[in-house]
Amino acid sequence: MTQPVLIASERGEVGLAAGMAVLRGRGGAGPGRAMDAVEAAIRIVESNEEDHYVGVGGLPNLIGEVELDASIMDGATRRAGAVAAVTGFPHPISIARAVCDLLPQHVMLVGAGAERFADEAGIARGPTLTEEARQMWQDGLTSSGLADAGTRHGPGEVSYRRKVLERIATMPPPAGSWGTVNVLALDAAGNLAAGVSTSGYPWKYPGRVSDSAVIGAGNYCDNRAGAAACTGRGELAIRGGTARSVLVRLAAGDDPAQACAAALRETADLPDEFRSPLQCLCLTPDGRHGGAATNAGATYAVMTAADDDYRVVERRRA
Ligand code: GLY
């Protein structure tokens, strides 16, 4: 039997105890599945209103709507489910999981189609925009001279779109660890799963899809090599195919931190005037793990079935 392991990006640690309870098995049930542990852990993060980059309390897009992205991938089957630009549902990870389990002919649903499917799958609707997040949005627009952006978004309104793009181009990278949660799990049966959830770049253009919903970019999982996921500037992870790239490196024999750093370095020369940081994590089928980041001081959290609590590990600087 394999020793279960969970790892999570910054701020994902709040969900690790719930995820590990699943992996250990609750109420006499046998050890649980990696897919269930990932979903359980991420739901806790999505419910944390103090986290302004995931689920409830997430920062809205430019017109004040919270649009959520998420994905989940099963390493045993390489089945995946992903959703993007979902509004009105606090737990996009559960919609992604339902796409994976109930809609095997597809991988990704977006916007109104994802919301329709979530209703059909019986997933609960709920508020996602908190007053604190709304105020942060209002203050952000006012300070950048776009106070009316929330009301000027008619179709074809070219001047509005120009202003939005100018605003996004001048946005400084958010300070501190920001954006997105990754949870990677290895269960007692030796199966891996990877999950990602985000509200995306603050004040993003409406309909913008992050790497968190793009399999191969922000999330990839294959029992033969490992599980990998990204946080930070999603456009770079999409252009670099970063999560899949980590697994290619693992399969070639790199150790976990080395594989993450090499995958991040592949994005280093992409032309990109925004230059916000990108980070990734990985977990191998034999329970090794590592992380890397283009910024200093980045960490991740680890918990095994033998631990009472999680511990924090430094990422390698890419
Ligand atoms: N990685 C999340 C984002 O780009 O919004």
CSV table of C-alpha atoms and ligand atoms in Angstrom, one decimal:
chain,number,residue,atom,x,y,z
A,1,MET,CA,0.0,0.0,0.0
A,2,THR,CA,1.2,3.5,-0.8
A,3,GLN,CA,1.6,6.2,1.9
A,4,PRO,CA,-1.0,8.9,1.0
A,5,VAL,CA,0.4,12.4,0.3
A,6,LEU,CA,-1.2,15.8,-0.3
A,7,ILE,CA,0.6,18.9,-1.4
A,8,ALA,CA,-0.9,22.4,-1.9
A,9,SER,CA,0.1,25.8,-3.2
A,10,GLU,CA,0.1,28.8,-0.8
A,11,ARG,CA,-3.3,29.2,0.9
A,12,GLY,CA,-4.3,25.7,0.0
A,13,GLU,CA,-3.1,24.4,3.4
A,14,VAL,CA,-6.6,25.3,4.8
A,15,GLY,CA,-8.0,22.3,2.9
A,16,LEU,CA,-5.3,19.7,3.6
A,17,ALA,CA,-6.8,18.2,6.8
A,18,ALA,CA,-10.1,17.6,4.9
A,19,GLY,CA,-8.3,16.1,2.0
A,20,MET,CA,-6.2,13.8,4.2
A,21,ALA,CA,-9.3,12.7,6.1
A,22,VAL,CA,-10.6,11.4,2.8
A,23,LEU,CA,-7.3,9.7,1.9
A,24,ARG,CA,-7.2,8.0,5.4
A,25,GLY,CA,-10.8,6.9,5.2
A,26,ARG,CA,-13.6,8.1,7.4
A,27,GLY,CA,-15.9,6.2,9.7
A,28,GLY,CA,-14.5,2.8,9.0
A,29,ALA,CA,-14.5,3.3,5.3
A,30,GLY,CA,-11.3,2.1,3.6
A,31,PRO,CA,-8.8,4.6,2.3
A,32,GLY,CA,-10.3,7.2,0.0
A,33,ARG,CA,-9.5,8.2,-3.6
A,34,ALA,CA,-7.1,10.9,-4.7
A,35,MET,CA,-9.9,12.5,-6.8
A,36,ASP,CA,-12.2,12.8,-3.8
A,37,ALA,CA,-9.4,14.2,-1.6
A,38,VAL,CA,-8.5,16.9,-4.1
A,39,GLU,CA,-12.2,18.0,-4.5
A,40,ALA,CA,-12.7,18.0,-0.7
A,41,ALA,CA,-9.6,20.0,-0.1
A,42,ILE,CA,-10.3,22.6,-2.8
A,43,ARG,CA,-13.9,23.1,-1.7
A,44,ILE,CA,-12.6,24.3,1.7
A,45,VAL,CA,-10.3,26.8,-0.1
A,46,GLU,CA,-13.2,27.9,-2.3
A,47,SER,CA,-15.3,28.6,0.8
A,48,ASN,CA,-12.6,30.7,2.5
A,49,GLU,CA,-13.8,34.3,2.0
A,50,GLU,CA,-10.4,35.7,3.1
A,51,ASP,CA,-8.8,34.2,0.0
A,52,HIS,CA,-9.4,36.8,-2.7
A,53,TYR,CA,-8.2,34.6,-5.6
A,54,VAL,CA,-10.4,31.5,-5.3
A,55,GLY,CA,-14.1,30.8,-5.0
A,56,VAL,CA,-16.3,32.9,-2.6
A,57,GLY,CA,-14.5,36.2,-1.9
A,58,GLY,CA,-12.6,36.0,-5.2
A,59,LEU,CA,-11.9,39.3,-6.9
A,60,PRO,CA,-14.2,40.2,-9.8
A,61,ASN,CA,-13.5,40.9,-13.4
A,62,LEU,CA,-13.4,44.4,-14.9
A,63,ILE,CA,-17.2,44.7,-14.8
A,64,GLY,CA,-17.6,43.5,-11.3
A,65,GLU,CA,-18.6,39.9,-11.8
A,66,VAL,CA,-16.8,37.0,-10.2
A,67,GLU,CA,-15.9,34.5,-12.9
A,68,LEU,CA,-14.4,31.2,-11.7
A,69,ASP,CA,-12.3,28.6,-13.4
A,70,ALA,CA,-11.3,25.1,-12.2
A,71,SER,CA,-10.1,21.8,-13.4
A,72,ILE,CA,-9.5,18.3,-12.0
A,73,MET,CA,-7.6,15.4,-13.6
A,74,ASP,CA,-7.4,11.7,-12.7
A,75,GLY,CA,-3.9,10.2,-13.2
A,76,ALA,CA,-5.2,6.6,-13.5
A,77,THR,CA,-7.4,7.3,-16.5
A,78,ARG,CA,-6.2,10.7,-17.7
A,79,ARG,CA,-9.8,11.8,-17.7
A,80,ALA,CA,-10.3,15.4,-16.9
A,81,GLY,CA,-13.0,18.0,-16.3
A,82,ALA,CA,-12.7,21.7,-16.5
A,83,VAL,CA,-14.9,24.8,-16.3
A,84,ALA,CA,-14.2,28.4,-17.1
A,85,ALA,CA,-15.9,31.8,-16.6
A,86,VAL,CA,-18.6,30.4,-14.3
A,87,THR,CA,-20.7,32.8,-12.4
A,88,GLY,CA,-23.1,32.1,-9.5
A,89,PHE,CA,-21.5,28.9,-8.2
A,90,PRO,CA,-19.2,28.9,-5.2
A,91,HIS,CA,-17.6,25.5,-6.0
A,92,PRO,CA,-16.4,25.3,-9.6
A,93,ILE,CA,-14.1,22.4,-8.6
A,94,SER,CA,-17.3,20.3,-8.1
A,95,ILE,CA,-18.6,21.3,-11.5
A,96,ALA,CA,-15.3,20.3,-13.1
A,97,ARG,CA,-15.5,17.0,-11.2
A,98,ALA,CA,-19.0,16.4,-12.5
A,99,VAL,CA,-17.8,17.2,-16.1
A,100,CYS,CA,-15.1,14.5,-15.6
A,101,ASP,CA,-17.5,11.9,-14.2
A,102,LEU,CA,-20.8,12.6,-15.9
A,103,LEU,CA,-19.9,14.0,-19.3
A,104,PRO,CA,-17.1,11.8,-20.5
A,105,GLN,CA,-17.4,12.9,-24.1
A,106,HIS,CA,-16.2,16.4,-23.1
A,107,VAL,CA,-13.4,17.9,-21.0
A,108,MET,CA,-14.2,21.6,-20.8
A,109,LEU,CA,-17.4,23.7,-20.5
A,110,VAL,CA,-17.5,27.5,-20.2
A,111,GLY,CA,-19.9,30.2,-19.1
A,112,ALA,CA,-23.6,29.7,-19.6
A,113,GLY,CA,-23.1,26.1,-20.8
A,114,ALA,CA,-21.1,25.2,-17.7
A,115,GLU,CA,-23.8,26.8,-15.5
A,116,ARG,CA,-26.6,24.9,-17.2
A,117,PHE,CA,-24.7,21.7,-16.7
A,118,ALA,CA,-24.0,22.5,-13.1
A,119,ASP,CA,-27.8,23.0,-12.5
A,120,GLU,CA,-28.5,19.7,-14.2
A,121,ALA,CA,-25.9,17.9,-12.1
A,122,GLY,CA,-27.5,19.3,-8.9
A,123,ILE,CA,-24.6,21.5,-7.9
A,124,ALA,CA,-25.6,24.3,-5.5
A,125,ARG,CA,-25.7,27.9,-6.7
A,126,GLY,CA,-24.6,30.6,-4.2
A,127,PRO,CA,-23.2,34.1,-3.9
A,128,THR,CA,-19.5,34.6,-4.8
A,129,LEU,CA,-19.0,38.3,-4.6
A,130,THR,CA,-18.4,39.5,-1.1
A,131,GLU,CA,-18.7,43.1,0.0
A,132,GLU,CA,-15.0,43.3,0.7
A,133,ALA,CA,-14.1,42.0,-2.8
A,134,ARG,CA,-16.6,44.4,-4.4
A,135,GLN,CA,-15.0,47.3,-2.5
A,136,MET,CA,-11.5,46.3,-3.6
A,137,TRP,CA,-12.8,46.2,-7.2
A,138,GLN,CA,-14.4,49.7,-6.9
A,139,ASP,CA,-11.2,51.1,-5.3
A,140,GLY,CA,-9.0,49.5,-8.0
A,141,LEU,CA,-11.1,51.1,-10.8
A,142,THR,CA,-11.3,54.5,-9.1
A,143,SER,CA,-7.6,54.7,-8.5
A,144,SER,CA,-6.9,53.9,-12.2
A,145,GLY,CA,-9.4,56.4,-13.6
A,146,LEU,CA,-11.9,53.8,-14.8
A,147,ALA,CA,-14.6,54.3,-12.2
A,148,ASP,CA,-17.3,54.0,-14.8
A,149,ALA,CA,-16.0,50.8,-16.4
A,150,GLY,CA,-18.6,48.7,-14.6
A,151,THR,CA,-21.4,50.4,-16.3
A,152,ARG,CA,-19.9,51.0,-19.8
A,153,HIS,CA,-19.7,47.6,-21.4
A,154,GLY,CA,-22.1,47.7,-24.4
A,155,PRO,CA,-21.4,45.4,-27.3
A,156,GLY,CA,-19.0,46.9,-29.8
A,157,GLU,CA,-18.0,49.7,-27.6
A,158,VAL,CA,-14.5,50.0,-28.9
A,159,SER,CA,-13.4,52.9,-26.7
A,160,TYR,CA,-14.4,50.9,-23.6
A,161,ARG,CA,-12.4,47.9,-24.8
A,162,ARG,CA,-9.4,50.0,-25.5
A,163,LYS,CA,-9.6,51.5,-22.0
A,164,VAL,CA,-9.9,48.1,-20.4
A,165,LEU,CA,-6.8,46.8,-22.3
A,166,GLU,CA,-4.8,49.9,-21.3
A,167,ARG,CA,-5.9,49.3,-17.7
A,168,ILE,CA,-4.9,45.7,-17.7
A,169,ALA,CA,-1.5,46.5,-19.3
A,170,THR,CA,-0.7,49.0,-16.6
A,171,MET,CA,-1.8,46.8,-13.7
A,172,PRO,CA,1.1,46.1,-11.4
A,173,PRO,CA,1.6,42.4,-10.5
A,174,PRO,CA,-0.4,41.9,-7.3
A,175,ALA,CA,1.8,41.9,-4.2
A,176,GLY,CA,2.5,38.7,-2.3
A,177,SER,CA,1.4,35.2,-3.1
A,178,TRP,CA,-1.7,35.5,-5.1
A,179,GLY,CA,-4.0,33.7,-7.4
A,180,THR,CA,-5.2,30.1,-7.6
A,181,VAL,CA,-5.0,27.0,-5.5
A,182,ASN,CA,-3.3,23.7,-6.6
A,183,VAL,CA,-4.0,20.5,-4.7
A,184,LEU,CA,-2.2,17.3,-5.7
A,185,ALA,CA,-2.9,14.0,-4.1
A,186,LEU,CA,-1.5,10.4,-4.0
A,187,ASP,CA,-3.8,7.8,-2.5
A,188,ALA,CA,-3.2,4.5,-0.8
A,189,ALA,CA,-3.9,2.7,-4.1
A,190,GLY,CA,-1.1,4.6,-5.8
A,191,ASN,CA,-3.3,6.8,-7.9
A,192,LEU,CA,-2.6,10.5,-8.4
A,193,ALA,CA,-5.1,13.4,-8.9
A,194,ALA,CA,-4.6,17.1,-9.6
A,195,GLY,CA,-7.0,20.0,-9.0
A,196,VAL,CA,-6.9,23.7,-9.6
A,197,SER,CA,-9.3,26.5,-8.8
A,198,THR,CA,-9.1,30.3,-9.3
A,199,SER,CA,-11.1,33.5,-9.6
A,200,GLY,CA,-8.3,34.6,-12.0
A,201,TYR,CA,-6.4,37.8,-12.5
A,202,PRO,CA,-8.1,40.6,-10.7
A,203,TRP,CA,-10.2,42.9,-12.9
A,204,LYS,CA,-9.5,40.6,-15.9
A,205,TYR,CA,-11.3,41.2,-19.2
A,206,PRO,CA,-14.8,39.5,-19.0
A,207,GLY,CA,-14.6,35.9,-20.4
A,208,ARG,CA,-10.8,35.6,-19.9
A,209,VAL,CA,-9.9,32.0,-19.3
A,210,SER,CA,-6.9,31.1,-17.1
A,211,ASP,CA,-4.5,28.2,-17.2
A,212,SER,CA,-6.3,26.8,-14.2
A,213,ALA,CA,-9.0,25.5,-16.6
A,214,VAL,CA,-6.6,24.4,-19.4
A,215,ILE,CA,-5.5,20.8,-19.2
A,216,GLY,CA,-1.8,20.6,-20.0
A,217,ALA,CA,-1.2,24.3,-19.1
A,218,GLY,CA,-2.3,24.8,-15.4
A,219,ASN,CA,-3.0,21.1,-14.6
A,220,TYR,CA,-1.9,17.7,-15.8
A,221,CYS,CA,-1.9,14.3,-14.2
A,222,ASP,CA,-0.7,10.9,-15.3
A,223,ASN,CA,0.0,7.9,-13.0
A,224,ARG,CA,3.0,7.0,-15.1
A,225,ALA,CA,4.9,10.2,-14.4
A,226,GLY,CA,3.2,12.5,-11.8
A,227,ALA,CA,0.8,15.3,-11.1
A,228,ALA,CA,1.6,18.9,-11.8
A,229,ALA,CA,-0.2,22.3,-11.5
A,230,CYS,CA,0.5,26.0,-11.7
A,231,THR,CA,-0.3,29.3,-10.0
A,232,GLY,CA,0.5,32.8,-11.1
A,233,ARG,CA,0.4,34.3,-14.5
A,234,GLY,CA,-1.7,31.9,-16.4
A,235,GLU,CA,-1.1,33.2,-19.9
A,236,LEU,CA,2.5,32.1,-19.6
A,237,ALA,CA,1.5,28.6,-18.4
A,238,ILE,CA,-0.9,28.3,-21.4
A,239,ARG,CA,1.7,29.5,-23.9
A,240,GLY,CA,4.4,27.2,-22.3
A,241,GLY,CA,2.2,24.1,-21.8
A,242,THR,CA,3.8,24.2,-18.4
A,243,ALA,CA,2.1,21.4,-16.3
A,244,ARG,CA,2.5,18.9,-19.1
A,245,SER,CA,6.1,20.1,-19.6
A,246,VAL,CA,6.8,19.3,-15.9
A,247,LEU,CA,5.6,15.7,-16.5
A,248,VAL,CA,7.8,15.3,-19.6
A,249,ARG,CA,10.8,16.3,-17.4
A,250,LEU,CA,9.8,13.9,-14.7
A,251,ALA,CA,9.5,11.1,-17.2
A,252,ALA,CA,12.9,11.9,-18.5
A,253,GLY,CA,14.4,11.5,-15.0
A,254,ASP,CA,14.5,15.0,-13.4
A,255,ASP,CA,13.8,15.2,-9.7
A,256,PRO,CA,10.6,17.1,-8.8
A,257,ALA,CA,12.0,20.6,-8.1
A,258,GLN,CA,14.3,20.3,-11.1
A,259,ALA,CA,11.4,19.4,-13.4
A,260,CYS,CA,9.3,22.3,-12.1
A,261,ALA,CA,12.2,24.8,-12.5
A,262,ALA,CA,13.0,23.6,-16.0
A,263,ALA,CA,9.4,23.9,-17.1
A,264,LEU,CA,9.2,27.4,-15.8
A,265,ARG,CA,12.5,28.4,-17.5
A,266,GLU,CA,10.8,27.4,-20.8
A,267,THR,CA,8.5,30.4,-20.3
A,268,ALA,CA,11.2,32.9,-19.3
A,269,ASP,CA,11.9,34.2,-22.8
A,270,LEU,CA,8.3,34.5,-23.9
A,271,PRO,CA,7.6,38.2,-24.8
A,272,ASP,CA,5.3,39.4,-22.1
A,273,GLU,CA,5.1,42.9,-20.8
A,274,PHE,CA,3.2,41.9,-17.6
A,275,ARG,CA,6.0,39.8,-16.1
A,276,SER,CA,4.1,38.6,-13.1
A,277,PRO,CA,5.5,35.5,-11.4
A,278,LEU,CA,4.6,31.9,-12.4
A,279,GLN,CA,4.9,28.9,-10.0
A,280,CYS,CA,4.4,25.2,-10.3
A,281,LEU,CA,4.3,22.1,-8.1
A,282,CYS,CA,4.5,18.4,-8.7
A,283,LEU,CA,4.0,15.0,-7.0
A,284,THR,CA,5.4,11.7,-8.2
A,285,PRO,CA,3.8,8.2,-8.0
A,286,ASP,CA,6.3,7.3,-5.3
A,287,GLY,CA,5.4,10.3,-3.2
A,288,ARG,CA,8.3,12.6,-4.0
A,289,HIS,CA,7.3,16.3,-4.5
A,290,GLY,CA,8.8,19.6,-5.4
A,291,GLY,CA,8.0,23.1,-6.5
A,292,ALA,CA,9.6,26.1,-8.3
A,293,ALA,CA,8.8,29.7,-8.8
A,294,THR,CA,10.0,32.6,-10.8
A,295,ASN,CA,9.7,34.8,-7.7
A,296,ALA,CA,11.7,34.6,-4.4
A,297,GLY,CA,10.3,33.2,-1.2
A,298,ALA,CA,7.5,31.0,-2.7
A,299,THR,CA,6.5,27.9,-0.7
A,300,TYR,CA,4.0,25.0,-0.7
A,301,ALA,CA,2.5,22.8,1.9
A,302,VAL,CA,2.8,19.0,2.3
A,303,MET,CA,1.0,16.5,4.5
A,304,THR,CA,1.4,12.7,4.5
A,305,ALA,CA,-0.9,10.2,6.2
A,306,ALA,CA,1.7,9.9,8.9
A,307,ASP,CA,1.6,13.6,9.8
A,308,ASP,CA,-0.7,15.4,12.3
A,309,ASP,CA,-0.4,18.6,10.4
A,310,TYR,CA,1.1,20.1,7.2
A,311,ARG,CA,4.6,21.5,6.9
A,312,VAL,CA,5.8,24.3,4.6
A,313,VAL,CA,8.5,23.6,2.0
A,314,GLU,CA,10.4,26.2,0.0
A,315,ARG,CA,10.2,26.2,-3.8
A,316,ARG,CA,13.3,26.3,-6.0
A,317,ARG,CA,13.8,29.7,-7.7
A,318,ALA,CA,13.6,29.2,-11.4
B,1,GLY,N1,-3.3,31.1,-12.7
B,1,GLY,C1,-4.4,31.8,-12.6
B,1,GLY,C2,-4.6,33.0,-13.5
B,1,GLY,O1,-3.8,33.1,-14.4
B,1,GLY,O2,-5.5,33.7,-13.3
